[in-house]
Amino acid sequence: YEIFKVLKERAFDPGIIIKFCLFFTSSCATVYTEQTAVYLLKGPFFMLILEKEITLDELMHIEPVMYFDDMIKCVADIDRGLLAVNAEMHADLEALLLEQGSSQKSLYGFNIWEDGDIEFDSLINPPRNREAGYPRAGRYVADPDAREKIREVVEQWVNI
């Protein structure tokens, strides 16, 4: 529980909803306040499932851990309208959303660059492409309907 004290004292805005989940001990604690996101601590990195709209600048400067200087990895649940962000790999965000009840067929990985461009590229996308009838599309989100739904989810949560 010492980690909860340390994290609470770090640079978290007191208005942020923070949910700390330590999966190596299977213990969870939640601190409710009222602002931007749900923070989940899983292993050595921080991932977020957004609950309120944030700006692109806020997205690109997530504290305390940001993995890339000019982009952020994201996974959208296009059926539930959820957006998970900030991991070293899309697969980690996919696992987080699956733990939260998302269906794997609804999850797509992509990157948002600091200029607001969306790059529809992730290793979690090929199975979705095959399911949508694009068996040789690779990592790119080949289904134009899925790309549009991803854009809608991003616009719902990130003010670009």
N, CA and C of each residue as an Amber inpcrd file, in Angstrom:
protein
   480
   0.8090000  -1.2000000   0.0000000   0.0000000   0.0000000   0.0000000
   0.8520000   1.2640000   0.0000000   2.1490000   1.1080000   0.2180000
   3.0570000   2.2420000   0.1710000   3.0420000   2.8870000  -1.2180000
   2.8940000   2.0590000  -2.2490000   2.8690000   2.5980000  -3.6080000
   1.6960000   3.5470000  -3.8160000   0.5610000   3.3000000  -3.1410000
  -0.5750000   4.2000000  -3.2750000  -0.2230000   5.5840000  -2.7520000
   0.4810000   5.6260000  -1.6070000   0.8880000   6.9090000  -1.0320000
   1.8330000   7.6360000  -1.9710000   2.7930000   6.9110000  -2.4950000
   3.7770000   7.5150000  -3.3930000   3.0870000   8.0690000  -4.6290000
   2.2210000   7.2840000  -5.2490000   1.5460000   7.7340000  -6.4570000
   0.6190000   8.9030000  -6.1790000  -0.0390000   8.8900000  -5.0400000
  -0.9450000   9.9710000  -4.6850000  -0.1780000  11.2820000  -4.5110000
   1.0460000  11.1940000  -3.9870000   1.8530000  12.3770000  -3.7500000
   2.5390000  12.8910000  -5.0190000   2.6610000  12.0420000  -6.0450000
   3.3100000  12.4620000  -7.2790000   2.4680000  13.4930000  -7.9970000
   2.7920000  13.8250000  -9.1980000   2.2170000  14.9730000  -9.8950000
   0.8030000  14.7700000 -10.4110000  -0.0400000  14.0130000  -9.7060000
  -1.4080000  13.8390000 -10.1440000  -2.2430000  15.0440000  -9.7630000
  -3.0310000  15.5130000 -10.6800000  -4.0040000  16.5620000 -10.4040000
  -5.0280000  15.9720000  -9.4390000  -5.3810000  16.6590000  -8.3490000
  -6.3390000  16.0890000  -7.3960000  -7.7320000  15.9200000  -7.9820000
  -7.9980000  16.4950000  -9.1560000  -9.3000000  16.3550000  -9.7790000
  -9.4120000  15.1470000 -10.6870000  -8.3860000  14.3340000 -10.7630000
  -8.3980000  13.1830000 -11.6610000  -8.8880000  11.9510000 -10.9120000
  -9.6860000  11.1440000 -11.5900000 -10.1160000   9.8700000 -11.0150000
  -8.9500000   8.9090000 -11.1760000  -8.4840000   8.3690000 -10.0820000
  -7.3240000   7.4910000 -10.1410000  -7.7380000   6.1060000  -9.6690000
  -7.5010000   5.1340000 -10.4840000  -7.7650000   3.7620000 -10.0680000
  -6.4550000   3.0040000 -10.1440000  -5.9590000   2.6040000  -9.0210000
  -4.7030000   1.8760000  -8.9610000  -5.0230000   0.3890000  -8.8830000
  -4.5480000  -0.3750000  -9.8090000  -4.7480000  -1.8230000  -9.7510000
  -3.3920000  -2.4980000  -9.7860000  -3.0950000  -3.2060000  -8.7560000
  -1.8440000  -3.9390000  -8.6970000  -2.1550000  -5.3950000  -9.0020000
  -1.9080000  -5.7930000 -10.2270000  -2.3090000  -7.1170000 -10.6520000
  -1.3950000  -8.2080000 -10.1040000  -0.1760000  -7.8340000  -9.6970000
   0.6920000  -8.8590000  -9.1370000   0.2420000  -9.2650000  -7.7440000
  -0.5590000  -8.4470000  -7.0700000  -1.1000000  -8.8260000  -5.7600000
  -2.6080000  -9.0120000  -5.8270000  -3.1990000  -8.7260000  -6.9780000
  -4.6500000  -8.8010000  -7.1710000  -5.4060000  -7.8570000  -6.2470000
  -4.7510000  -6.7920000  -5.7950000  -5.4540000  -5.8400000  -4.9430000
  -5.7090000  -4.5660000  -5.7230000  -6.8440000  -3.9440000  -5.4920000
  -7.1930000  -2.7040000  -6.1680000  -7.6700000  -1.6800000  -5.1510000
  -7.3780000  -0.4400000  -5.4020000  -7.9060000   0.6520000  -4.5950000
  -8.3030000   1.7610000  -5.5490000  -9.3510000   2.4450000  -5.2690000
  -9.8260000   3.5120000  -6.1440000  -9.9550000   4.7940000  -5.3570000
  -9.4410000   5.8720000  -5.9140000  -9.5860000   7.1910000  -5.3200000
 -10.4520000   7.9970000  -6.2760000 -11.6490000   8.3710000  -5.8540000
 -12.5600000   9.0950000  -6.7310000 -12.4750000  10.5870000  -6.4680000
 -12.2640000  11.3400000  -7.5130000 -12.4010000  12.7850000  -7.5130000
 -13.0920000  13.0890000  -8.8180000 -12.9250000  14.2390000  -9.4140000
 -13.8080000  14.4870000 -10.5540000 -13.1850000  15.1340000 -11.7730000
 -12.2580000  14.5000000 -12.4970000 -11.8200000  15.1610000 -13.7150000
 -11.5810000  14.2430000 -14.8780000 -10.4200000  14.1970000 -15.4040000
 -10.1790000  13.7660000 -16.7600000 -10.2660000  12.2870000 -17.0850000
  -9.6720000  11.3900000 -16.3060000  -9.4980000  10.0270000 -16.7980000
  -9.4670000   9.0170000 -15.6660000  -9.4360000   7.7530000 -16.0560000
  -9.1760000   6.6780000 -15.1040000  -7.7320000   6.2600000 -15.3360000
  -6.9150000   6.3320000 -14.2950000  -5.5260000   5.9080000 -14.4060000
  -5.4090000   4.5020000 -13.8650000  -4.7950000   3.6430000 -14.6020000
  -4.5900000   2.2770000 -14.1490000  -3.0990000   2.0000000 -14.1060000
  -2.6470000   1.5610000 -12.9760000  -1.2490000   1.1540000 -12.8520000
  -1.2120000  -0.3460000 -13.0230000  -0.4950000  -0.8050000 -14.0090000
  -0.3910000  -2.2420000 -14.2500000   1.0670000  -2.5280000 -14.5360000
   1.6960000  -3.1710000 -13.6290000   3.1170000  -3.4050000 -13.7990000
   3.8570000  -2.0850000 -13.7440000   4.8570000  -1.8980000 -14.5960000
   5.6790000  -0.6990000 -14.4980000   5.1790000   0.4820000 -15.3210000
   3.9850000   0.4110000 -15.8980000   3.5770000   1.5040000 -16.7680000
   2.1480000   1.9360000 -16.4850000   1.8110000   3.1120000 -16.9580000
   0.5020000   3.6940000 -16.7240000  -0.3000000   3.7050000 -18.0170000
  -1.5090000   3.1930000 -17.9440000  -2.4160000   3.1870000 -19.0750000
  -3.6840000   3.8940000 -18.6310000  -4.3750000   4.5260000 -19.5690000
  -5.5990000   5.2440000 -19.2350000  -6.7510000   4.7670000 -20.0920000
  -7.9290000   4.7080000 -19.5060000  -9.1690000   4.6000000 -20.2620000
  -9.8670000   5.9310000 -20.0220000  -9.9870000   6.7170000 -21.0760000
 -10.5270000   8.0590000 -20.9050000 -12.0040000   8.0070000 -20.5220000
 -12.3810000   8.9090000 -19.6260000 -13.7740000   9.0240000 -19.1940000
 -14.3610000  10.3960000 -19.4960000 -13.5070000  11.3820000 -19.6850000
 -13.9520000  12.7220000 -20.0730000 -13.0110000  13.2280000 -21.1530000
 -13.5020000  14.1540000 -21.9400000 -12.7100000  14.6850000 -23.0420000
 -11.4670000  15.4020000 -22.5280000 -10.3560000  15.1870000 -23.2290000
  -9.1170000  15.8910000 -22.9370000  -8.6050000  16.5270000 -24.2200000
  -7.6570000  17.4350000 -24.0840000  -7.0720000  18.0800000 -25.2590000
  -5.9420000  17.2190000 -25.8090000  -5.5740000  17.4850000 -27.0430000
  -4.4500000  16.7840000 -27.6550000  -3.1760000  17.0400000 -26.8530000
  -2.9980000  18.2670000 -26.3840000  -1.8160000  18.5950000 -25.5880000
  -1.7750000  17.7760000 -24.2960000  -2.9110000  17.6480000 -23.6110000
  -2.9600000  16.8180000 -22.4010000  -2.6290000  15.3690000 -22.7360000
  -3.1600000  14.8820000 -23.8400000  -2.8970000  13.5100000 -24.2560000
  -1.4110000  13.2880000 -24.5110000  -0.7630000  14.2680000 -25.1190000
   0.6480000  14.1170000 -25.4830000   1.6050000  14.3520000 -24.3080000
   1.0720000  14.7320000 -23.1550000   1.9250000  14.9870000 -21.9890000
   1.4090000  14.2570000 -20.7500000   1.0510000  13.0090000 -20.9120000
   0.5510000  12.2100000 -19.8000000   1.6810000  11.9880000 -18.7970000
   1.3710000  12.1710000 -17.5440000   2.3350000  11.9560000 -16.4630000
   1.9080000  10.7320000 -15.6740000   2.7710000  10.0610000 -15.0190000
   4.1940000  10.3100000 -14.9220000   5.0100000   9.5970000 -15.9860000
   4.4040000   8.7400000 -16.8090000   5.1580000   7.9860000 -17.8090000
   4.5760000   8.2270000 -19.1930000   5.4270000   8.6630000 -20.1070000
   5.0580000   8.8380000 -21.5090000   6.1030000   8.0800000 -22.3070000
   5.6870000   7.1990000 -23.2060000   6.6170000   6.2880000 -23.8560000
   7.2770000   6.8210000 -25.1110000   6.6080000   7.7130000 -25.8230000
   7.1440000   8.2320000 -27.0790000   7.0380000   9.7520000 -27.0460000
   7.9920000  10.4350000 -27.6440000   8.0130000  11.8960000 -27.6040000
   6.9680000  12.5380000 -28.5000000   6.6670000  11.9140000 -29.6360000
   5.8420000  12.5940000 -30.6240000   4.5500000  11.8690000 -30.9790000
   4.2460000  10.7750000 -30.2910000   2.9910000  10.0600000 -30.5520000
   2.6120000   9.2490000 -29.3290000   1.3580000   8.7840000 -29.3330000
   0.8600000   7.9540000 -28.2460000   0.0940000   6.7800000 -28.8450000
   0.3040000   5.6060000 -28.2770000  -0.4100000   4.4100000 -28.7520000
  -1.7930000   4.3740000 -28.1190000  -2.7670000   3.9440000 -28.9240000
  -4.1600000   3.9190000 -28.4890000  -4.8370000   2.6440000 -28.9820000
  -5.8820000   2.2420000 -28.2630000  -6.7740000   1.1810000 -28.7230000
  -8.1920000   1.6590000 -28.4780000  -9.0210000   1.5560000 -29.5100000
 -10.4230000   1.9580000 -29.4030000 -11.3080000   0.7310000 -29.4060000
 -12.3140000   0.7620000 -28.5410000 -13.4020000  -0.2060000 -28.5940000
 -14.5010000   0.4890000 -29.3810000 -14.6670000   0.1240000 -30.6410000
 -15.5850000   0.8720000 -31.5170000 -17.0500000   0.5760000 -31.2190000
 -17.3360000  -0.4910000 -30.4970000 -18.7250000  -0.7860000 -30.1410000
 -19.1470000  -0.0880000 -28.8460000 -18.2370000  -0.0110000 -27.8800000
 -18.5560000   0.6140000 -26.5900000 -18.1350000   2.0750000 -26.5280000
 -17.3790000   2.5390000 -27.5320000 -16.9400000   3.9320000 -27.5510000
 -15.8690000   4.2520000 -26.5310000 -15.0170000   3.2820000 -26.2070000
 -13.9550000   3.4830000 -25.2200000 -12.6280000   3.7420000 -25.9070000
 -11.7790000   4.5160000 -25.2410000 -10.4500000   4.8010000 -25.7630000
  -9.4270000   4.5860000 -24.6600000  -8.5320000   3.6100000 -24.8780000
  -7.4290000   3.3380000 -23.9610000  -6.1610000   3.9130000 -24.5830000
  -5.3410000   4.5500000 -23.7610000  -4.1400000   5.2200000 -24.2710000
  -2.9530000   4.9970000 -23.3410000  -1.7720000   5.2180000 -23.9000000
  -0.5060000   5.2850000 -23.1860000   0.0210000   3.9320000 -22.7310000
   0.6010000   3.2150000 -23.6570000   1.3170000   1.9780000 -23.3460000
   2.4610000   1.8410000 -24.3350000   3.3790000   0.9890000 -23.9980000
   4.4920000   0.7450000 -24.9080000   4.0370000  -0.0800000 -26.1050000
   3.0240000  -0.9360000 -25.8900000   2.5120000  -1.7800000 -26.9670000
   0.9890000  -1.7230000 -26.9900000   0.4190000  -1.7600000 -28.1900000
  -1.0360000  -1.7830000 -28.3280000  -1.6370000  -2.9970000 -27.6220000
  -0.9200000  -4.1050000 -27.6010000  -1.4320000  -5.3290000 -26.9860000
  -1.7210000  -5.1330000 -25.4970000  -0.9530000  -4.2770000 -24.8280000
  -1.2120000  -3.9990000 -23.4120000  -2.5350000  -3.2660000 -23.2360000
  -2.7930000  -2.3090000 -24.1180000  -4.0630000  -1.5800000 -24.0660000
  -5.2240000  -2.5000000 -24.4230000  -4.9980000  -3.3850000 -25.4000000
  -6.0110000  -4.3690000 -25.7660000  -6.3550000  -5.2400000 -24.5610000
  -5.3390000  -5.7120000 -23.8400000  -5.5620000  -6.5520000 -22.6600000
  -6.3280000  -5.7860000 -21.5880000  -5.9920000  -4.5180000 -21.4110000
  -6.6920000  -3.6920000 -20.4290000  -8.1760000  -3.5840000 -20.7600000
  -8.5020000  -3.3210000 -22.0140000  -9.9040000  -3.2100000 -22.4160000
 -10.6190000  -4.5590000 -22.3200000  -9.9300000  -5.6350000 -22.6330000
 -10.5370000  -6.9580000 -22.4840000 -10.8610000  -7.2300000 -21.0150000
  -9.9590000  -6.8220000 -20.1150000 -10.2060000  -6.9780000 -18.6820000
 -11.4040000  -6.1560000 -18.2200000 -11.6930000  -5.0820000 -18.9410000
 -12.8080000  -4.2060000 -18.5920000 -14.1010000  -4.5970000 -19.3070000
 -14.0960000  -5.7540000 -19.9900000 -15.3140000  -6.2760000 -20.5830000
 -15.5020000  -6.0420000 -22.0660000 -14.5050000  -5.5080000 -22.7430000
 -14.6210000  -5.2970000 -24.1880000 -14.5360000  -6.6210000 -24.9310000
 -15.1000000  -6.6430000 -26.1230000 -15.0200000  -7.8060000 -26.9970000
 -13.8310000  -7.6130000 -27.9400000 -13.0370000  -8.6380000 -28.1040000
 -11.8330000  -8.5280000 -28.9230000 -12.1250000  -8.0790000 -30.3510000
 -13.2540000  -8.5020000 -30.9130000 -13.5720000  -8.1410000 -32.3000000
 -13.8450000  -6.6510000 -32.4660000 -14.0190000  -5.9290000 -31.3570000
 -14.3090000  -4.4940000 -31.4030000 -13.0810000  -3.6240000 -31.1860000
 -11.9200000  -4.2200000 -30.9700000 -10.7270000  -3.4680000 -30.5900000
  -9.7750000  -3.2700000 -31.7640000  -9.3780000  -2.0350000 -31.9600000
  -8.4400000  -1.6610000 -33.0190000  -7.3290000  -0.7960000 -32.4340000
  -6.0990000  -1.0610000 -32.8600000  -4.9580000  -0.2820000 -32.4090000
  -4.5480000   0.7530000 -33.4370000  -4.0490000   1.8800000 -32.9300000
  -3.6060000   2.9760000 -33.7960000  -2.7360000   3.9150000 -32.9810000
  -2.1270000   4.8880000 -33.6490000  -1.2950000   5.8940000 -32.9920000
  -1.8690000   7.2730000 -33.2750000  -1.7610000   8.1480000 -32.3000000
  -2.0950000   9.5550000 -32.5180000  -0.7930000  10.3340000 -32.4020000
  -0.4730000  11.0750000 -33.4550000   0.7570000  11.8680000 -33.4860000
   0.5030000  13.2420000 -32.8780000   1.5640000  13.9240000 -32.4910000
   1.4330000  15.2100000 -31.8050000   0.7370000  16.2740000 -32.6410000
   0.6840000  16.1150000 -33.9680000  -0.0400000  17.0700000 -34.8140000
  -1.5130000  16.6880000 -34.9830000  -1.9420000  15.5820000 -34.3120000
  -3.3320000  15.1530000 -34.3720000  -3.6250000  14.1070000 -35.4310000
  -2.6380000  13.7750000 -36.2500000  -2.8450000  12.7360000 -37.2690000
  -3.0270000  11.3740000 -36.6110000  -3.9120000  10.5750000 -37.1850000
  -4.1390000   9.2140000 -36.7070000  -3.4900000   8.2500000 -37.6920000
  -2.6490000   7.3710000 -37.1780000  -1.9830000   6.3450000 -37.9710000
  -2.6250000   5.0040000 -37.6090000  -3.3210000   4.4010000 -38.5400000
  -4.0840000   3.1740000 -38.3040000  -3.1790000   1.9440000 -38.4510000
  -2.2070000   1.8120000 -37.5840000  -1.2000000   0.7670000 -37.7010000
  -0.9640000   0.1140000 -36.3440000  -1.1710000  -1.2040000 -36.2740000
  -0.9230000  -1.9270000 -35.0370000  -0.8720000  -3.4210000 -35.3050000
  -0.1010000  -4.1150000 -34.5000000  -0.0230000  -5.5720000 -34.6160000
  -1.3010000  -6.2660000 -34.1540000  -2.2000000  -5.5600000 -33.4730000
  -3.4530000  -6.2070000 -33.0600000  -4.5100000  -6.1580000 -34.1610000
  -4.2540000  -5.4510000 -35.2470000  -5.2710000  -5.2680000 -36.2910000
  -5.4510000  -6.4110000 -37.2930000  -4.4480000  -7.2020000 -37.6330000
  -4.6620000  -8.2420000 -38.6550000  -5.8570000  -9.1700000 -38.4070000
  -6.0920000  -9.6490000 -37.1700000  -7.2870000 -10.4900000 -36.9950000
  -8.5910000  -9.7410000 -37.3010000  -8.6630000  -8.4740000 -36.9460000
  -9.8660000  -7.6710000 -37.2590000 -10.0120000  -7.5170000 -38.7660000
  -8.8950000  -7.3220000 -39.4630000  -8.9430000  -7.1990000 -40.9220000
  -9.4720000  -8.4860000 -41.5610000  -8.9770000  -9.6210000 -41.0830000
  -9.4540000 -10.9030000 -41.6290000 -10.9530000 -11.0720000 -41.3800000
 -11.3940000 -10.7270000 -40.1640000 -12.8190000 -10.8450000 -39.8280000
 -13.6770000  -9.9410000 -40.7140000 -13.1280000  -8.7980000 -41.1160000
 -13.8720000  -7.8400000 -41.9410000 -13.7510000  -8.1420000 -43.4350000
 -13.0390000  -9.2220000 -43.7980000 -12.9290000  -9.5940000 -45.2010000
 -11.7250000  -9.0230000 -45.9160000 -10.7050000  -8.6000000 -45.1620000
  -9.4610000  -8.0690000 -45.7430000  -8.3010000  -8.9310000 -45.2490000
  -8.1640000 -10.1560000 -45.7660000  -7.2050000 -11.1090000 -45.1970000
  -5.7340000 -10.7400000 -45.3790000  -5.4140000  -9.9090000 -46.3550000
  -4.0070000  -9.5950000 -46.6040000  -3.6580000  -8.1340000 -46.3350000
  -4.4350000  -7.4870000 -45.5030000  -4.2250000  -6.0600000 -45.2570000
  -3.1090000  -5.7740000 -44.2630000  -2.7150000  -6.7360000 -43.4820000
  -1.6340000  -6.5150000 -42.5290000  -2.0690000  -5.7010000 -41.3260000
  -1.1640000  -4.8300000 -40.8600000  -1.3710000  -4.0860000 -39.6180000
  -2.2840000  -2.8790000 -39.7730000  -2.4480000  -2.3850000 -40.9810000
  -3.2790000  -1.2140000 -41.2550000  -4.7560000  -1.5790000 -41.0920000
  -5.5760000  -0.6610000 -40.5470000  -7.0200000  -0.9050000 -40.4370000
  -7.6040000  -0.7460000 -41.8390000  -7.8950000  -1.8660000 -42.4890000
  -8.3190000  -1.8450000 -43.8840000  -9.7880000  -1.4810000 -44.0720000
 -10.6130000  -1.7750000 -43.1070000 -12.0500000  -1.5410000 -43.2160000
 -12.3510000  -0.0470000 -43.0500000 -12.8630000   0.6250000 -44.0970000
 -13.1380000   2.0700000 -43.9940000 -14.1900000   2.3940000 -42.9290000
 -15.1450000   1.4950000 -42.7140000 -16.1410000   1.7270000 -41.6590000
 -15.4860000   1.7010000 -40.2800000 -14.5590000   0.7880000 -40.0670000
 -13.8460000   0.7140000 -38.7920000 -12.9960000   1.9640000 -38.5830000
 -12.3280000   2.4360000 -39.6510000 -11.5250000   3.6660000 -39.5230000
 -12.4060000   4.8460000 -39.1370000 -13.5850000   4.9370000 -39.7300000
 -14.5020000   6.0320000 -39.3940000 -14.9640000   5.9320000 -37.9460000
 -15.2650000   4.7240000 -37.4820000 -15.6840000   4.5460000 -36.0900000
 -14.5470000   4.8960000 -35.1330000 -13.3220000   4.5520000 -35.5010000
 -12.1640000   4.9120000 -34.6790000 -12.0640000   6.4330000 -34.5850000
 -12.1900000   7.1170000 -35.7180000 -12.1540000   8.5950000 -35.7070000
 -13.2380000   9.1570000 -34.7880000 -14.4400000   8.5810000 -34.8460000
 -15.5380000   9.0470000 -33.9880000 -15.2110000   8.8610000 -32.5110000
 -14.6200000   7.7170000 -32.1600000 -14.2410000   7.4820000 -30.7620000
 -13.1850000   8.4900000 -30.3330000 -12.1900000   8.7150000 -31.1800000
 -11.1350000   9.6910000 -30.8550000 -11.7480000  11.0760000 -30.6700000
 -12.6260000  11.4820000 -31.5710000 -13.2490000  12.8080000 -31.4720000
 -14.1130000  12.9400000 -30.2180000 -14.6680000  11.8250000 -29.7590000
 -15.4890000  11.8460000 -28.5450000 -14.6300000  12.1490000 -27.3120000
 -13.3800000  11.6610000 -27.2920000 -12.5540000  11.7720000 -26.1090000
 -11.4010000  12.7690000 -26.1940000 -10.9370000  13.0720000 -27.4060000
  -9.7680000  13.9490000 -27.5530000 -10.1300000  15.1480000 -28.4090000
  -9.9520000  16.3290000 -27.8680000 -10.2050000  17.5620000 -28.5880000
  -8.9670000  17.9050000 -29.3910000  -8.9800000  17.4890000 -30.6580000
  -7.7810000  17.6970000 -31.5130000  -7.8550000  19.0470000 -32.2030000
